[in-house]
Amino acid sequence: MTLLTFVAFGWDKRLARKGKPRLAESVLLMLTFLGGTFGALIGMTFFRHKYAKKTFILKLVLVVAVQLALIFLLKEHLTDQR
């Protein structure tokens, strides 16, 4: 998932440079949510993509916060099962 998300960020940057229709932000965020967090962060840095767009950064932070909350809840639920 990390690699797929990284490639998606690179592809979207390429489309942006060529002035072609781009991937929806929701696609990039969904890939991030489904396990591509590191790919998104590396892709944003490597391709310098979506870096300056504050609304996207805010949404990305929200996705990561939800991921962390789900991990915490899952951990708590699994440890309470004993």
PDB file of C-alpha atoms in Angstrom:
ATOM      1  CA  MET A   1       0.000   0.000   0.000  1.00  0.00           C
ATOM      2  CA  THR A   2       2.901   2.300   0.765  1.00  0.00           C
ATOM      3  CA  LEU A   3       4.376   1.822  -2.699  1.00  0.00           C
ATOM      4  CA  LEU A   4       1.001   2.271  -4.402  1.00  0.00           C
ATOM      5  CA  THR A   5       0.368   5.512  -2.521  1.00  0.00           C
ATOM      6  CA  PHE A   6       3.861   6.800  -3.294  1.00  0.00           C
ATOM      7  CA  VAL A   7       3.324   6.082  -7.007  1.00  0.00           C
ATOM      8  CA  ALA A   8      -0.121   7.746  -6.905  1.00  0.00           C
ATOM      9  CA  PHE A   9       1.388  10.955  -5.518  1.00  0.00           C
ATOM     10  CA  GLY A  10       4.062  10.883  -8.216  1.00  0.00           C
ATOM     11  CA  TRP A  11       1.505  10.211 -10.935  1.00  0.00           C
ATOM     12  CA  ASP A  12      -0.710  13.045  -9.731  1.00  0.00           C
ATOM     13  CA  LYS A  13       2.276  15.409  -9.736  1.00  0.00           C
ATOM     14  CA  ARG A  14       3.081  14.346 -13.298  1.00  0.00           C
ATOM     15  CA  LEU A  15      -0.509  14.975 -14.389  1.00  0.00           C
ATOM     16  CA  ALA A  16      -0.435  18.378 -12.667  1.00  0.00           C
ATOM     17  CA  ARG A  17       2.716  19.397 -14.548  1.00  0.00           C
ATOM     18  CA  LYS A  18       1.176  18.369 -17.862  1.00  0.00           C
ATOM     19  CA  GLY A  19      -2.076  20.200 -17.136  1.00  0.00           C
ATOM     20  CA  LYS A  20      -4.113  17.017 -17.460  1.00  0.00           C
ATOM     21  CA  PRO A  21      -7.056  15.866 -15.309  1.00  0.00           C
ATOM     22  CA  ARG A  22      -5.715  14.732 -11.959  1.00  0.00           C
ATOM     23  CA  LEU A  23      -6.477  12.205  -9.270  1.00  0.00           C
ATOM     24  CA  ALA A  24      -9.063  13.390  -6.801  1.00  0.00           C
ATOM     25  CA  GLU A  25      -7.738  14.344  -3.379  1.00  0.00           C
ATOM     26  CA  SER A  26     -10.173  11.821  -1.951  1.00  0.00           C
ATOM     27  CA  VAL A  27      -8.324   9.054  -3.828  1.00  0.00           C
ATOM     28  CA  LEU A  28      -4.971  10.137  -2.400  1.00  0.00           C
ATOM     29  CA  LEU A  29      -6.442  10.392   1.090  1.00  0.00           C
ATOM     30  CA  MET A  30      -8.186   7.011   0.839  1.00  0.00           C
ATOM     31  CA  LEU A  31      -4.937   5.339  -0.255  1.00  0.00           C
ATOM     32  CA  THR A  32      -3.273   7.003   2.716  1.00  0.00           C
ATOM     33  CA  PHE A  33      -5.998   5.815   5.087  1.00  0.00           C
ATOM     34  CA  LEU A  34      -5.875   2.237   3.786  1.00  0.00           C
ATOM     35  CA  GLY A  35      -2.260   1.858   4.822  1.00  0.00           C
ATOM     36  CA  GLY A  36      -0.269   4.162   2.603  1.00  0.00           C
ATOM     37  CA  THR A  37       0.613   6.764   5.220  1.00  0.00           C
ATOM     38  CA  PHE A  38       4.367   6.420   4.803  1.00  0.00           C
ATOM     39  CA  GLY A  39       4.019   6.367   1.017  1.00  0.00           C
ATOM     40  CA  ALA A  40       2.008   9.582   1.166  1.00  0.00           C
ATOM     41  CA  LEU A  41       4.523  11.343   3.400  1.00  0.00           C
ATOM     42  CA  ILE A  42       7.485  10.179   1.353  1.00  0.00           C
ATOM     43  CA  GLY A  43       5.676  10.979  -1.913  1.00  0.00           C
ATOM     44  CA  MET A  44       4.771  14.463  -0.758  1.00  0.00           C
ATOM     45  CA  THR A  45       8.383  15.120   0.182  1.00  0.00           C
ATOM     46  CA  PHE A  46      10.036  13.425  -2.795  1.00  0.00           C
ATOM     47  CA  PHE A  47       7.765  14.932  -5.453  1.00  0.00           C
ATOM     48  CA  ARG A  48       7.145  18.201  -3.548  1.00  0.00           C
ATOM     49  CA  HIS A  49       3.488  17.548  -4.111  1.00  0.00           C
ATOM     50  CA  LYS A  50       0.550  18.916  -2.098  1.00  0.00           C
ATOM     51  CA  TYR A  51       3.128  20.462   0.203  1.00  0.00           C
ATOM     52  CA  ALA A  52       1.804  24.014   0.059  1.00  0.00           C
ATOM     53  CA  LYS A  53      -1.888  23.125   0.037  1.00  0.00           C
ATOM     54  CA  LYS A  54      -2.928  23.736   3.646  1.00  0.00           C
ATOM     55  CA  THR A  55      -6.366  22.156   3.311  1.00  0.00           C
ATOM     56  CA  PHE A  56      -4.840  18.926   2.029  1.00  0.00           C
ATOM     57  CA  ILE A  57      -2.296  18.879   4.860  1.00  0.00           C
ATOM     58  CA  LEU A  58      -5.127  19.338   7.366  1.00  0.00           C
ATOM     59  CA  LYS A  59      -7.080  16.457   5.827  1.00  0.00           C
ATOM     60  CA  LEU A  60      -3.964  14.287   5.847  1.00  0.00           C
ATOM     61  CA  VAL A  61      -3.380  15.021   9.532  1.00  0.00           C
ATOM     62  CA  LEU A  62      -7.010  14.103  10.201  1.00  0.00           C
ATOM     63  CA  VAL A  63      -6.557  10.778   8.362  1.00  0.00           C
ATOM     64  CA  VAL A  64      -3.462   9.987  10.429  1.00  0.00           C
ATOM     65  CA  ALA A  65      -5.287  10.944  13.644  1.00  0.00           C
ATOM     66  CA  VAL A  66      -8.152   8.592  12.767  1.00  0.00           C
ATOM     67  CA  GLN A  67      -5.653   5.821  12.006  1.00  0.00           C
ATOM     68  CA  LEU A  68      -3.951   6.318  15.365  1.00  0.00           C
ATOM     69  CA  ALA A  69      -7.297   6.349  17.185  1.00  0.00           C
ATOM     70  CA  LEU A  70      -8.343   3.114  15.476  1.00  0.00           C
ATOM     71  CA  ILE A  71      -5.035   1.466  16.347  1.00  0.00           C
ATOM     72  CA  PHE A  72      -5.424   2.556  19.968  1.00  0.00           C
ATOM     73  CA  LEU A  73      -9.014   1.316  20.168  1.00  0.00           C
ATOM     74  CA  LEU A  74      -8.130  -1.983  18.543  1.00  0.00           C
ATOM     75  CA  LYS A  75      -5.199  -2.453  20.921  1.00  0.00           C
ATOM     76  CA  GLU A  76      -7.413  -1.683  23.919  1.00  0.00           C
ATOM     77  CA  HIS A  77     -10.126  -4.035  22.682  1.00  0.00           C
ATOM     78  CA  LEU A  78      -7.707  -6.898  22.083  1.00  0.00           C
ATOM     79  CA  THR A  79      -5.949  -6.517  25.432  1.00  0.00           C
ATOM     80  CA  ASP A  80      -9.289  -6.363  27.306  1.00  0.00           C
ATOM     81  CA  GLN A  81     -10.326  -9.735  25.834  1.00  0.00           C
ATOM     82  CA  ARG A  82      -8.045 -11.685  28.196  1.00  0.00           C
TER      83      ARG A  82
END
